[in-house]
Amino acid sequence: MKPIDLRSDTVTLPSPAMREAMSRAPLGDDVYGEDPTVNRLQELCADLLGKEAALFVASGTMANQVALGVLTRPGDEVICDQGAHPVNFEGGAMPALWGIQPRTLKGERGLLDPVEVEAAIRPENEHFPRSRVLEIENTHNRGGGSVYPLERVRALAEVARRRGLDMYLDGARLMNAVVASGVPARDYAEGATLASLCFSKGLGAPVGSILAGDRDRIRDARRLRKRLGGAMRQSGVLAAAAIFALENNVARLAEDHDNARALAAALSAIPGVSIPHPVETNLLFACFPGRSAVGLVARFRALGVLANPEGFQPDLVRFVTHLDVSRDDVLEAARRVAGAVAP
Ligand code: TLP
């Protein structure tokens, strides 16, 4: 039985054509700034995100942490959604690396409300931490792949600017948001001092993320990347995969979104299963009321369907579509799930 891996879009493997592009890439030592392929990727992404400069980093986590490190001093506070990736999935990096703390808000499917953000900004007073950064995630992972309306992002950026905070956009899945909404990446990134996107999720590259911003911030980011051990040498071999991903794998994200909707429809037809949120991109949560997600994913695995518990709510399972699963695969996965939950 062929396993169908819906745990994450991070599980995708580089295609033969992508590997071919990697093998042909001109290379140099990127610590000297001499890798032509890394330089090309950085220029492409600076342009894509409408910023002066960009920096290739090892992972989405590194992009997030370098960005937060650049924008804060110890004792500062980062306003973000309670499901934000740096709060939940980065090994406690905010306090451990930079001595900063999150101020978490309960967004609607992870999407923050400008009025609530403004109310959370601390007044200037020696008792309080300094509210320094507003962090947003688009699409929002824990929000079930939710997409920010551009107007909301603009309103959040306006609050941040007016109150003297920098905004950071965790765009690990920004191209999913772009394809789902039709909003260009640079428009989403416009009000953000720094913005990232990740190549090793739905875009299908094996490694890497980009962080973009003004020249001074990106120079600071280079120093922090070095400090974290993330300055790489002939990393053009990886940047080539990222360029290939941007050139070939963006428009096709629409297929992943369609497959996620087809999967949601098939799952919701199973008695005792509901889909609590609209499916906007390639992530979806299925609710199995009264059952344990941890127990269920073990049963699914035995039937050749790999998925993860959502983690906050005990009866929610997360399914993620990506370029290595087809429409037939997701429909077959739904049939196997039906078999697993049947009384
Ligand atoms: N998310 C992963 C896991 O870490 C949970 C996943 O499978 O969804 N920002 C966002 C919004 C992310 O979803 C992720 C990865 C990251 C940052 C971190 O990227 P990596 O894994 O490359 O460090």
XYZ file of C-alpha atoms and ligand atoms in Angstrom:
366
model
C 0.000 0.000 0.000
C 1.426 3.351 -1.053
C 1.760 5.725 1.913
C 0.103 9.121 1.410
C 2.038 11.701 3.377
C -0.157 14.628 4.425
C 1.835 15.598 7.550
C 3.265 18.739 5.991
C 4.271 20.383 2.736
C 7.834 20.174 4.107
C 7.975 16.486 3.083
C 8.207 17.226 -0.655
C 11.242 15.897 -2.510
C 13.181 17.806 -5.181
C 12.067 16.728 -8.655
C 14.553 15.449 -11.264
C 14.338 18.817 -13.063
C 15.069 20.674 -9.825
C 18.045 18.404 -9.121
C 19.277 19.064 -12.634
C 19.100 22.831 -12.014
C 21.013 22.330 -8.754
C 23.750 20.354 -10.472
C 24.249 23.035 -13.134
C 24.349 26.036 -10.763
C 27.467 28.231 -10.848
C 28.921 28.356 -7.328
C 31.288 30.356 -5.130
C 31.900 31.086 -1.450
C 28.858 32.956 -0.168
C 30.620 34.162 2.990
C 32.759 36.230 0.593
C 29.524 37.204 -1.189
C 30.824 35.317 -4.245
C 28.182 32.697 -4.932
C 26.509 33.908 -8.140
C 23.463 31.689 -7.660
C 22.846 32.871 -4.091
C 23.303 36.455 -5.244
C 20.813 35.912 -8.052
C 18.252 34.382 -5.697
C 18.678 37.266 -3.243
C 18.150 39.826 -6.008
C 15.108 37.971 -7.345
C 13.552 37.819 -3.886
C 14.325 41.423 -2.969
C 12.413 42.358 -6.099
C 9.590 39.868 -5.460
C 9.094 41.273 -1.945
C 9.645 44.909 -2.958
C 12.662 45.402 -0.685
C 16.209 46.733 -1.183
C 18.011 43.549 -0.236
C 17.535 39.930 0.783
C 19.446 37.195 2.580
C 19.314 33.437 1.952
C 19.016 31.544 5.243
C 18.869 27.886 6.186
C 15.252 27.598 7.305
C 12.014 29.351 8.126
C 12.981 29.226 11.778
C 16.268 30.940 11.043
C 14.492 33.628 9.006
C 12.104 34.282 11.894
C 14.783 34.372 14.551
C 17.244 36.478 12.587
C 14.415 38.938 11.857
C 13.356 39.149 15.505
C 16.994 39.431 16.595
C 17.580 42.328 14.203
C 14.490 44.228 15.314
C 14.700 43.869 19.119
C 16.856 44.389 22.202
C 16.719 42.170 25.313
C 13.624 42.897 27.376
C 11.520 43.834 24.352
C 8.120 42.372 23.571
C 6.833 40.914 20.307
C 3.087 41.126 19.707
C 1.796 38.112 17.797
C -0.974 35.546 17.598
C -0.978 32.802 20.226
C -0.472 30.218 17.478
C 2.518 32.032 15.942
C 5.300 29.745 14.777
C 8.095 31.390 16.825
C 6.010 30.983 19.994
C 5.157 27.327 19.452
C 7.646 25.577 17.195
C 11.062 27.205 17.513
C 12.370 25.615 20.685
C 11.829 28.679 22.878
C 14.189 30.715 20.673
C 12.761 34.167 21.455
C 13.807 34.168 25.123
C 16.736 31.796 24.631
C 18.465 33.702 21.816
C 17.423 37.319 22.182
C 15.999 37.754 25.697
C 12.636 38.856 24.324
C 9.118 37.803 25.215
C 5.965 37.300 23.182
C 2.720 39.109 23.966
C 0.207 36.717 22.474
C -3.249 37.684 21.232
C -6.045 35.383 20.132
C -6.416 36.083 16.441
C -9.360 34.875 14.403
C -7.861 31.784 12.766
C -4.516 33.357 13.567
C -5.315 36.675 11.899
C -4.816 39.661 14.185
C -7.238 42.518 14.716
C -5.648 45.992 14.428
C -7.763 47.357 17.307
C -6.654 44.536 19.631
C -3.050 44.958 18.543
C -3.170 48.655 19.322
C -4.665 47.957 22.756
C -1.841 45.483 23.488
C 0.926 48.008 22.834
C 2.421 48.970 26.192
C 2.491 52.583 27.266
C 5.924 54.127 27.820
C 6.589 53.311 31.487
C 9.591 51.839 33.284
C 7.475 48.949 34.586
C 6.671 47.575 31.181
C 8.569 45.707 28.536
C 8.989 47.757 25.394
C 6.502 46.719 22.681
C 8.859 46.559 19.745
C 7.682 44.233 16.968
C 4.345 43.181 15.531
C 4.713 39.709 14.021
C 2.162 38.377 11.534
C 2.007 35.041 9.685
C 0.550 34.729 6.163
C -0.734 32.147 5.488
C -1.310 31.221 9.099
C -0.283 27.678 9.933
C -2.153 27.206 13.204
C -5.016 29.195 11.713
C -5.508 26.375 9.193
C -3.798 28.021 6.230
C -5.817 31.219 6.599
C -5.027 34.135 4.290
C -4.816 37.757 5.415
C -6.950 40.194 3.446
C -4.577 42.895 2.174
C -6.624 45.643 3.868
C -6.088 43.966 7.249
C -2.334 43.759 6.699
C -2.301 47.438 5.744
C -4.301 48.375 8.848
C -1.899 46.386 11.054
C 1.098 48.040 9.405
C -0.475 51.439 9.969
C -0.898 50.736 13.703
C 2.694 49.479 13.948
C 4.111 52.494 12.111
C 2.069 55.041 14.061
C 3.056 53.491 17.397
C 6.743 53.090 16.550
C 6.847 49.285 16.169
C 8.373 47.354 13.307
C 6.230 44.763 11.592
C 7.701 41.392 10.652
C 5.927 39.149 8.143
C 6.541 35.411 8.567
C 5.757 34.486 4.999
C 6.817 30.854 5.172
C 3.749 30.137 3.000
C 3.391 33.627 1.517
C 3.186 32.319 -2.051
C 0.165 30.223 -1.042
C -1.464 33.453 0.126
C -0.460 35.172 -3.117
C -1.937 32.416 -5.288
C -5.121 32.167 -3.203
C -5.800 35.909 -3.065
C -4.215 37.282 -6.233
C -2.425 39.896 -4.090
C 1.221 40.368 -5.167
C 3.859 39.359 -2.580
C 5.305 42.873 -2.508
C 1.922 44.331 -1.549
C 1.658 41.962 1.411
C 5.235 42.838 2.415
C 4.944 46.583 1.875
C 4.348 47.665 5.468
C 6.742 45.089 6.949
C 10.271 46.153 7.864
C 11.354 42.567 7.232
C 9.547 39.769 5.418
C 10.409 36.138 4.771
C 9.353 33.331 2.543
C 10.284 29.675 2.591
C 11.275 27.491 -0.346
C 11.083 24.126 1.392
C 7.332 24.018 1.967
C 4.805 24.064 -0.865
C 7.416 25.356 -3.305
C 9.159 21.996 -3.149
C 12.826 22.936 -2.636
C 14.844 20.862 -0.174
C 16.234 23.688 1.988
C 16.081 27.407 2.569
C 14.208 30.612 3.208
C 14.726 34.241 2.307
C 14.607 37.312 4.524
C 14.121 40.670 2.813
C 14.289 44.264 3.989
C 16.296 47.468 3.689
C 20.080 47.291 3.193
C 20.962 48.178 6.793
C 18.634 45.577 8.296
C 19.892 42.912 5.900
C 23.512 43.767 6.814
C 22.557 43.261 10.492
C 20.766 40.037 9.519
C 23.964 38.750 7.880
C 25.814 39.223 11.157
C 23.148 37.355 13.141
C 23.012 34.572 10.543
C 26.785 34.204 11.030
C 26.362 34.194 14.801
C 23.856 31.359 14.510
C 26.234 29.344 12.333
C 24.001 29.813 9.321
C 26.525 31.443 6.967
C 27.033 28.783 4.327
C 29.645 28.457 1.594
C 28.682 27.020 -1.831
C 25.018 27.359 -0.937
C 24.202 28.215 -4.544
C 23.501 24.509 -4.946
C 20.522 25.130 -2.634
C 19.691 28.576 -3.995
C 19.380 26.990 -7.457
C 16.578 24.788 -6.139
C 14.884 27.873 -4.694
C 15.134 29.724 -8.027
C 13.732 26.679 -9.797
C 10.888 26.594 -7.259
C 10.033 30.253 -7.826
C 10.116 29.817 -11.585
C 8.151 26.568 -11.773
C 6.191 25.817 -8.620
C 4.259 28.942 -7.705
C 1.226 28.891 -10.037
C 0.720 25.171 -9.374
C 0.029 25.885 -5.670
C -3.563 26.418 -6.869
C -3.719 22.643 -7.452
C -2.716 22.016 -3.836
C -5.481 24.368 -2.709
C -8.019 22.559 -4.909
C -6.836 19.204 -3.587
C -7.184 20.455 -0.012
C -10.781 21.493 -0.740
C -11.488 18.102 -2.364
C -10.002 16.345 0.657
C -12.098 18.487 3.009
C -15.265 17.647 1.058
C -14.485 13.912 1.124
C -13.642 13.954 4.835
C -16.737 15.935 5.784
C -18.869 13.262 4.082
C -17.643 10.723 6.672
C -20.089 10.386 9.593
C -18.578 11.899 12.744
C -16.094 14.112 10.918
C -16.390 17.862 10.454
C -14.247 20.539 8.878
C -14.410 23.485 11.266
C -12.944 26.182 9.009
C -13.185 27.140 5.357
C -10.254 25.733 3.385
C -8.410 28.662 1.826
C -5.062 27.136 0.907
C -3.233 23.813 1.351
C -3.757 23.248 5.083
C -6.868 21.886 6.675
C -8.059 20.746 10.037
C -10.533 17.900 10.445
C -12.426 17.519 13.695
C -13.245 14.075 15.106
C -15.482 14.979 18.069
C -14.935 12.822 21.127
C -11.884 11.078 19.689
C -8.208 11.555 20.353
C -6.243 13.012 17.452
C -3.080 11.339 18.751
C -4.768 7.917 18.729
C -6.365 8.559 15.350
C -3.167 9.530 13.553
C -1.635 6.237 14.736
C -4.596 4.389 13.178
C -4.325 6.426 9.990
C -0.629 5.609 9.785
C -1.377 1.888 9.989
C -3.619 2.385 6.935
C -0.970 4.347 5.051
C -2.148 7.914 5.698
C 0.285 10.187 7.480
C -1.078 13.265 9.261
C -0.323 15.236 12.440
C -2.489 16.137 15.415
C -3.216 19.881 15.342
C -1.843 20.141 18.846
C -4.037 22.710 20.634
C -7.387 20.976 20.409
C -7.346 17.253 21.300
C -9.728 16.125 18.532
C -8.263 18.047 15.578
C -6.029 16.505 12.909
C -4.038 18.588 10.412
C -3.781 17.501 6.774
C -1.517 19.311 4.307
C -1.544 18.958 0.524
C 1.565 19.536 -1.596
C 3.169 18.838 -4.948
C 3.917 15.199 -4.163
C 0.244 14.242 -3.675
C -2.351 14.109 -6.443
C -6.131 14.445 -6.472
C -6.382 10.624 -6.536
C -4.056 10.406 -3.536
C -6.157 12.756 -1.404
C -9.387 10.961 -2.316
C -7.750 7.626 -1.499
C -6.553 9.125 1.805
C -10.142 10.115 2.644
C -11.298 6.531 1.914
C -8.634 5.166 4.257
C -9.602 7.679 6.955
C -13.238 6.571 6.575
C -12.093 2.987 7.156
C -10.103 4.028 10.219
C -12.978 5.869 11.924
C -15.729 3.377 11.064
C -17.238 1.878 14.237
N 6.150 24.739 10.006
C 6.228 23.287 10.088
C 6.419 22.833 11.529
O 7.453 23.506 12.148
C 5.208 22.991 12.370
C 4.991 22.678 9.472
O 5.032 21.463 9.239
O 4.026 23.407 9.215
N 6.856 29.715 9.811
C 5.757 28.971 9.569
C 4.447 29.657 9.373
C 5.862 27.584 9.476
O 4.754 26.863 9.276
C 7.117 26.964 9.617
C 7.276 25.465 9.558
C 8.230 27.784 9.864
C 8.057 29.166 9.959
C 9.609 27.225 10.102
O 10.161 26.684 8.977
P 11.352 25.607 9.067
O 10.693 24.307 9.399
O 11.958 25.664 7.717
O 12.298 26.062 10.117
